[in-house]
Every structure is written in structure tokens, then in C-alpha cells.
Amino acid sequence: MKILRTIVWVLAGIGFLIFAIYNWKPVELTLWQNLVMETKLPVLVLLAFALGFLPLWAYHLSVKWGLNRRVRALENSLKHTALARHHEPQAGATNVDTPVEKPVTKAAEPADPLSPDTGPDGGAK
């Protein structure tokens, strides 16, 4: 993309140079009633281009700077959030010291043969 921008600027510069060579004529510019400025036409064209280009270029740079600051702030926030989640304990993990309660079966109910609490013969461990 930078190469295209460079090509455009070089072509614009060459075009302005050709324009300046063929139009190197003095021009009188009346600023106020008694104030007249005499200059060459290419200088006047270059001044008009600068007056239109520079404020918009400065605005573009300020918007770009603000957006870069916002992106950096969001990236830092994301990094700090990821680090905080990395260091906090897992929500699904349980302490090893807490006893696990086994389900109580009634005396009239037969034990479930597929339960992990039963032995190989179907009885309780």
C-alpha cells in the first residue's frame, strides 16, 4: 500500500513540475485595496494546495493518534484481565480436605448394581 502512495505522490510531483514549467508567469494577487502581491503562478497553486491539505492532514493525524491510544488501552485491559483470570483459582475445583457425602439408601431399596459404591458381587463395599 505504501508503494501505491509513493507512486501517486511522485506522479503528482511530476505533474506539478510540468505545470510549473509551462506556467511560470507573474500573477498579481490583490489581498486588500492597497496591498497587492506579485508572485509566480506555481507558487500560488502550491500555497492553495497547502492551505487545503495541511489542516485535513493534521486532523487525520490527531484522529489516528486517538484511535491508537484507544487500541493500546483496550489491549492493556485485555492483557490485565487475562492475567487476572490466569491467577485466580478455578471455580469448579473443590478442596481436598472436605469430605464427600455418599448417598444414603433405604433398607427396603435394593442397591444399584451399576453404582460405584457396590462391589463385584452386587453388595455394598
mmCIF file with all atom_site columns, C-alpha atoms in Angstrom, residues 2-121:
data_model
loop_
_atom_site.group_PDB
_atom_site.id
_atom_site.type_symbol
_atom_site.label_atom_id
_atom_site.label_alt_id
_atom_site.label_comp_id
_atom_site.label_asym_id
_atom_site.label_entity_id
_atom_site.label_seq_id
_atom_site.pdbx_PDB_ins_code
_atom_site.Cartn_x
_atom_site.Cartn_y
_atom_site.Cartn_z
_atom_site.occupancy
_atom_site.B_iso_or_equiv
_atom_site.pdbx_formal_charge
_atom_site.auth_seq_id
_atom_site.auth_comp_id
_atom_site.auth_asym_id
_atom_site.auth_atom_id
_atom_site.pdbx_PDB_model_num
ATOM 1   C CA . LYS A 1 2   ? 2.900   2.327   0.744   1.00 0.00 ? 2   LYS A CA 1
ATOM 2   C CA . ILE A 1 3   ? 4.291   1.785   -2.739  1.00 0.00 ? 3   ILE A CA 1
ATOM 3   C CA . LEU A 1 4   ? 0.999   2.952   -4.278  1.00 0.00 ? 4   LEU A CA 1
ATOM 4   C CA . ARG A 1 5   ? 1.020   6.058   -2.100  1.00 0.00 ? 5   ARG A CA 1
ATOM 5   C CA . THR A 1 6   ? 4.600   6.775   -3.149  1.00 0.00 ? 6   THR A CA 1
ATOM 6   C CA . ILE A 1 7   ? 3.748   6.312   -6.814  1.00 0.00 ? 7   ILE A CA 1
ATOM 7   C CA . VAL A 1 8   ? 0.791   8.701   -6.520  1.00 0.00 ? 8   VAL A CA 1
ATOM 8   C CA . TRP A 1 9   ? 2.920   11.357  -4.799  1.00 0.00 ? 9   TRP A CA 1
ATOM 9   C CA . VAL A 1 10  ? 5.692   11.016  -7.391  1.00 0.00 ? 10  VAL A CA 1
ATOM 10  C CA . LEU A 1 11  ? 3.189   11.338  -10.251 1.00 0.00 ? 11  LEU A CA 1
ATOM 11  C CA . ALA A 1 12  ? 1.587   14.372  -8.579  1.00 0.00 ? 12  ALA A CA 1
ATOM 12  C CA . GLY A 1 13  ? 5.043   15.933  -8.137  1.00 0.00 ? 13  GLY A CA 1
ATOM 13  C CA . ILE A 1 14  ? 5.962   15.344  -11.769 1.00 0.00 ? 14  ILE A CA 1
ATOM 14  C CA . GLY A 1 15  ? 2.599   16.756  -12.863 1.00 0.00 ? 15  GLY A CA 1
ATOM 15  C CA . PHE A 1 16  ? 3.135   19.863  -10.728 1.00 0.00 ? 16  PHE A CA 1
ATOM 16  C CA . LEU A 1 17  ? 6.665   20.271  -12.114 1.00 0.00 ? 17  LEU A CA 1
ATOM 17  C CA . ILE A 1 18  ? 5.389   20.138  -15.703 1.00 0.00 ? 18  ILE A CA 1
ATOM 18  C CA . PHE A 1 19  ? 2.633   22.626  -14.785 1.00 0.00 ? 19  PHE A CA 1
ATOM 19  C CA . ALA A 1 20  ? 5.198   24.944  -13.180 1.00 0.00 ? 20  ALA A CA 1
ATOM 20  C CA . ILE A 1 21  ? 7.496   24.871  -16.216 1.00 0.00 ? 21  ILE A CA 1
ATOM 21  C CA . TYR A 1 22  ? 4.721   25.792  -18.668 1.00 0.00 ? 22  TYR A CA 1
ATOM 22  C CA . ASN A 1 23  ? 3.021   28.381  -16.428 1.00 0.00 ? 23  ASN A CA 1
ATOM 23  C CA . TRP A 1 24  ? 5.935   30.311  -14.939 1.00 0.00 ? 24  TRP A CA 1
ATOM 24  C CA . LYS A 1 25  ? 4.184   33.681  -15.260 1.00 0.00 ? 25  LYS A CA 1
ATOM 25  C CA . PRO A 1 26  ? 3.902   36.508  -12.761 1.00 0.00 ? 26  PRO A CA 1
ATOM 26  C CA . VAL A 1 27  ? 0.438   36.926  -11.245 1.00 0.00 ? 27  VAL A CA 1
ATOM 27  C CA . GLU A 1 28  ? -0.867  39.896  -9.273  1.00 0.00 ? 28  GLU A CA 1
ATOM 28  C CA . LEU A 1 29  ? -2.989  38.998  -6.271  1.00 0.00 ? 29  LEU A CA 1
ATOM 29  C CA . THR A 1 30  ? -4.941  41.797  -4.564  1.00 0.00 ? 30  THR A CA 1
ATOM 30  C CA . LEU A 1 31  ? -5.110  40.990  -0.854  1.00 0.00 ? 31  LEU A CA 1
ATOM 31  C CA . TRP A 1 32  ? -6.639  44.314  0.286   1.00 0.00 ? 32  TRP A CA 1
ATOM 32  C CA . GLN A 1 33  ? -7.284  47.559  -1.506  1.00 0.00 ? 33  GLN A CA 1
ATOM 33  C CA . ASN A 1 34  ? -3.735  48.885  -1.219  1.00 0.00 ? 34  ASN A CA 1
ATOM 34  C CA . LEU A 1 35  ? -1.923  45.582  -0.782  1.00 0.00 ? 35  LEU A CA 1
ATOM 35  C CA . VAL A 1 36  ? -1.031  43.725  -3.985  1.00 0.00 ? 36  VAL A CA 1
ATOM 36  C CA . MET A 1 37  ? 1.171   40.645  -4.012  1.00 0.00 ? 37  MET A CA 1
ATOM 37  C CA . GLU A 1 38  ? 3.024   39.711  -7.177  1.00 0.00 ? 38  GLU A CA 1
ATOM 38  C CA . THR A 1 39  ? 4.092   36.081  -7.357  1.00 0.00 ? 39  THR A CA 1
ATOM 39  C CA . LYS A 1 40  ? 4.547   33.291  -9.854  1.00 0.00 ? 40  LYS A CA 1
ATOM 40  C CA . LEU A 1 41  ? 1.513   31.119  -10.654 1.00 0.00 ? 41  LEU A CA 1
ATOM 41  C CA . PRO A 1 42  ? 3.005   27.772  -9.461  1.00 0.00 ? 42  PRO A CA 1
ATOM 42  C CA . VAL A 1 43  ? 3.795   29.327  -6.068  1.00 0.00 ? 43  VAL A CA 1
ATOM 43  C CA . LEU A 1 44  ? 0.179   30.442  -5.776  1.00 0.00 ? 44  LEU A CA 1
ATOM 44  C CA . VAL A 1 45  ? -1.074  26.968  -6.727  1.00 0.00 ? 45  VAL A CA 1
ATOM 45  C CA . LEU A 1 46  ? 1.286   25.333  -4.211  1.00 0.00 ? 46  LEU A CA 1
ATOM 46  C CA . LEU A 1 47  ? 0.132   27.742  -1.488  1.00 0.00 ? 47  LEU A CA 1
ATOM 47  C CA . ALA A 1 48  ? -3.540  26.982  -2.243  1.00 0.00 ? 48  ALA A CA 1
ATOM 48  C CA . PHE A 1 49  ? -2.801  23.232  -2.111  1.00 0.00 ? 49  PHE A CA 1
ATOM 49  C CA . ALA A 1 50  ? -1.027  23.595  1.233   1.00 0.00 ? 50  ALA A CA 1
ATOM 50  C CA . LEU A 1 51  ? -3.881  25.651  2.701   1.00 0.00 ? 51  LEU A CA 1
ATOM 51  C CA . GLY A 1 52  ? -6.323  22.892  1.804   1.00 0.00 ? 52  GLY A CA 1
ATOM 52  C CA . PHE A 1 53  ? -4.139  19.889  2.591   1.00 0.00 ? 53  PHE A CA 1
ATOM 53  C CA . LEU A 1 54  ? -2.398  20.751  5.865   1.00 0.00 ? 54  LEU A CA 1
ATOM 54  C CA . PRO A 1 55  ? -5.471  21.216  8.120   1.00 0.00 ? 55  PRO A CA 1
ATOM 55  C CA . LEU A 1 56  ? -7.039  17.963  6.941   1.00 0.00 ? 56  LEU A CA 1
ATOM 56  C CA . TRP A 1 57  ? -3.731  16.130  7.315   1.00 0.00 ? 57  TRP A CA 1
ATOM 57  C CA . ALA A 1 58  ? -3.364  17.454  10.886  1.00 0.00 ? 58  ALA A CA 1
ATOM 58  C CA . TYR A 1 59  ? -6.931  16.317  11.644  1.00 0.00 ? 59  TYR A CA 1
ATOM 59  C CA . HIS A 1 60  ? -6.170  12.879  10.193  1.00 0.00 ? 60  HIS A CA 1
ATOM 60  C CA . LEU A 1 61  ? -3.065  12.543  12.381  1.00 0.00 ? 61  LEU A CA 1
ATOM 61  C CA . SER A 1 62  ? -4.985  13.568  15.507  1.00 0.00 ? 62  SER A CA 1
ATOM 62  C CA . VAL A 1 63  ? -7.749  11.002  14.833  1.00 0.00 ? 63  VAL A CA 1
ATOM 63  C CA . LYS A 1 64  ? -5.144  8.323   14.121  1.00 0.00 ? 64  LYS A CA 1
ATOM 64  C CA . TRP A 1 65  ? -3.329  9.167   17.372  1.00 0.00 ? 65  TRP A CA 1
ATOM 65  C CA . GLY A 1 66  ? -6.571  8.974   19.374  1.00 0.00 ? 66  GLY A CA 1
ATOM 66  C CA . LEU A 1 67  ? -7.547  5.638   17.849  1.00 0.00 ? 67  LEU A CA 1
ATOM 67  C CA . ASN A 1 68  ? -4.076  4.206   18.519  1.00 0.00 ? 68  ASN A CA 1
ATOM 68  C CA . ARG A 1 69  ? -4.385  5.281   22.164  1.00 0.00 ? 69  ARG A CA 1
ATOM 69  C CA . ARG A 1 70  ? -7.781  3.574   22.399  1.00 0.00 ? 70  ARG A CA 1
ATOM 70  C CA . VAL A 1 71  ? -6.438  0.358   20.874  1.00 0.00 ? 71  VAL A CA 1
ATOM 71  C CA . ARG A 1 72  ? -3.469  0.344   23.276  1.00 0.00 ? 72  ARG A CA 1
ATOM 72  C CA . ALA A 1 73  ? -5.804  0.904   26.255  1.00 0.00 ? 73  ALA A CA 1
ATOM 73  C CA . LEU A 1 74  ? -8.078  -1.952  25.159  1.00 0.00 ? 74  LEU A CA 1
ATOM 74  C CA . GLU A 1 75  ? -5.110  -4.264  24.604  1.00 0.00 ? 75  GLU A CA 1
ATOM 75  C CA . ASN A 1 76  ? -3.741  -3.457  28.073  1.00 0.00 ? 76  ASN A CA 1
ATOM 76  C CA . SER A 1 77  ? -7.171  -4.058  29.615  1.00 0.00 ? 77  SER A CA 1
ATOM 77  C CA . LEU A 1 78  ? -7.440  -7.399  27.843  1.00 0.00 ? 78  LEU A CA 1
ATOM 78  C CA . LYS A 1 79  ? -3.944  -8.379  28.969  1.00 0.00 ? 79  LYS A CA 1
ATOM 79  C CA . HIS A 1 80  ? -4.676  -7.482  32.611  1.00 0.00 ? 80  HIS A CA 1
ATOM 80  C CA . THR A 1 81  ? -7.984  -9.387  32.503  1.00 0.00 ? 81  THR A CA 1
ATOM 81  C CA . ALA A 1 82  ? -6.282  -12.466 31.067  1.00 0.00 ? 82  ALA A CA 1
ATOM 82  C CA . LEU A 1 83  ? -3.566  -12.315 33.729  1.00 0.00 ? 83  LEU A CA 1
ATOM 83  C CA . ALA A 1 84  ? -6.159  -11.914 36.488  1.00 0.00 ? 84  ALA A CA 1
ATOM 84  C CA . ARG A 1 85  ? -8.114  -14.942 35.232  1.00 0.00 ? 85  ARG A CA 1
ATOM 85  C CA . HIS A 1 86  ? -4.911  -16.935 34.986  1.00 0.00 ? 86  HIS A CA 1
ATOM 86  C CA . HIS A 1 87  ? -4.040  -16.310 38.661  1.00 0.00 ? 87  HIS A CA 1
ATOM 87  C CA . GLU A 1 88  ? -7.485  -16.809 40.267  1.00 0.00 ? 88  GLU A CA 1
ATOM 88  C CA . PRO A 1 89  ? -8.499  -20.326 41.412  1.00 0.00 ? 89  PRO A CA 1
ATOM 89  C CA . GLN A 1 90  ? -10.781 -22.413 39.230  1.00 0.00 ? 90  GLN A CA 1
ATOM 90  C CA . ALA A 1 91  ? -14.479 -22.177 40.126  1.00 0.00 ? 91  ALA A CA 1
ATOM 91  C CA . GLY A 1 92  ? -15.125 -25.913 39.600  1.00 0.00 ? 92  GLY A CA 1
ATOM 92  C CA . ALA A 1 93  ? -12.255 -27.099 41.803  1.00 0.00 ? 93  ALA A CA 1
ATOM 93  C CA . THR A 1 94  ? -13.092 -28.382 45.311  1.00 0.00 ? 94  THR A CA 1
ATOM 94  C CA . ASN A 1 95  ? -10.869 -28.597 48.338  1.00 0.00 ? 95  ASN A CA 1
ATOM 95  C CA . VAL A 1 96  ? -9.329  -31.981 49.037  1.00 0.00 ? 96  VAL A CA 1
ATOM 96  C CA . ASP A 1 97  ? -9.955  -31.656 52.791  1.00 0.00 ? 97  ASP A CA 1
ATOM 97  C CA . THR A 1 98  ? -13.758 -31.567 52.517  1.00 0.00 ? 98  THR A CA 1
ATOM 98  C CA . PRO A 1 99  ? -15.424 -34.985 52.837  1.00 0.00 ? 99  PRO A CA 1
ATOM 99  C CA . VAL A 1 100 ? -17.686 -36.175 50.077  1.00 0.00 ? 100 VAL A CA 1
ATOM 100 C CA . GLU A 1 101 ? -21.093 -37.372 51.271  1.00 0.00 ? 101 GLU A CA 1
ATOM 101 C CA . LYS A 1 102 ? -22.269 -40.701 49.923  1.00 0.00 ? 102 LYS A CA 1
ATOM 102 C CA . PRO A 1 103 ? -25.913 -41.115 49.017  1.00 0.00 ? 103 PRO A CA 1
ATOM 103 C CA . VAL A 1 104 ? -27.931 -42.906 51.675  1.00 0.00 ? 104 VAL A CA 1
ATOM 104 C CA . THR A 1 105 ? -30.081 -45.813 50.503  1.00 0.00 ? 105 THR A CA 1
ATOM 105 C CA . LYS A 1 106 ? -33.126 -47.018 52.394  1.00 0.00 ? 106 LYS A CA 1
ATOM 106 C CA . ALA A 1 107 ? -33.097 -50.548 53.782  1.00 0.00 ? 107 ALA A CA 1
ATOM 107 C CA . ALA A 1 108 ? -36.064 -51.581 51.615  1.00 0.00 ? 108 ALA A CA 1
ATOM 108 C CA . GLU A 1 109 ? -34.420 -50.416 48.381  1.00 0.00 ? 109 GLU A CA 1
ATOM 109 C CA . PRO A 1 110 ? -32.028 -52.778 46.646  1.00 0.00 ? 110 PRO A CA 1
ATOM 110 C CA . ALA A 1 111 ? -28.578 -51.438 45.957  1.00 0.00 ? 111 ALA A CA 1
ATOM 111 C CA . ASP A 1 112 ? -27.881 -50.295 42.404  1.00 0.00 ? 112 ASP A CA 1
ATOM 112 C CA . PRO A 1 113 ? -25.584 -52.893 40.786  1.00 0.00 ? 113 PRO A CA 1
ATOM 113 C CA . LEU A 1 114 ? -24.041 -50.230 38.470  1.00 0.00 ? 114 LEU A CA 1
ATOM 114 C CA . SER A 1 115 ? -23.221 -47.861 41.315  1.00 0.00 ? 115 SER A CA 1
ATOM 115 C CA . PRO A 1 116 ? -19.517 -47.321 42.007  1.00 0.00 ? 116 PRO A CA 1
ATOM 116 C CA . ASP A 1 117 ? -20.271 -47.871 45.730  1.00 0.00 ? 117 ASP A CA 1
ATOM 117 C CA . THR A 1 118 ? -21.115 -51.553 45.179  1.00 0.00 ? 118 THR A CA 1
ATOM 118 C CA . GLY A 1 119 ? -18.632 -54.391 44.994  1.00 0.00 ? 119 GLY A CA 1
ATOM 119 C CA . PRO A 1 120 ? -18.306 -57.041 42.285  1.00 0.00 ? 120 PRO A CA 1
ATOM 120 C CA . ASP A 1 121 ? -20.945 -59.286 43.897  1.00 0.00 ? 121 ASP A CA 1
#
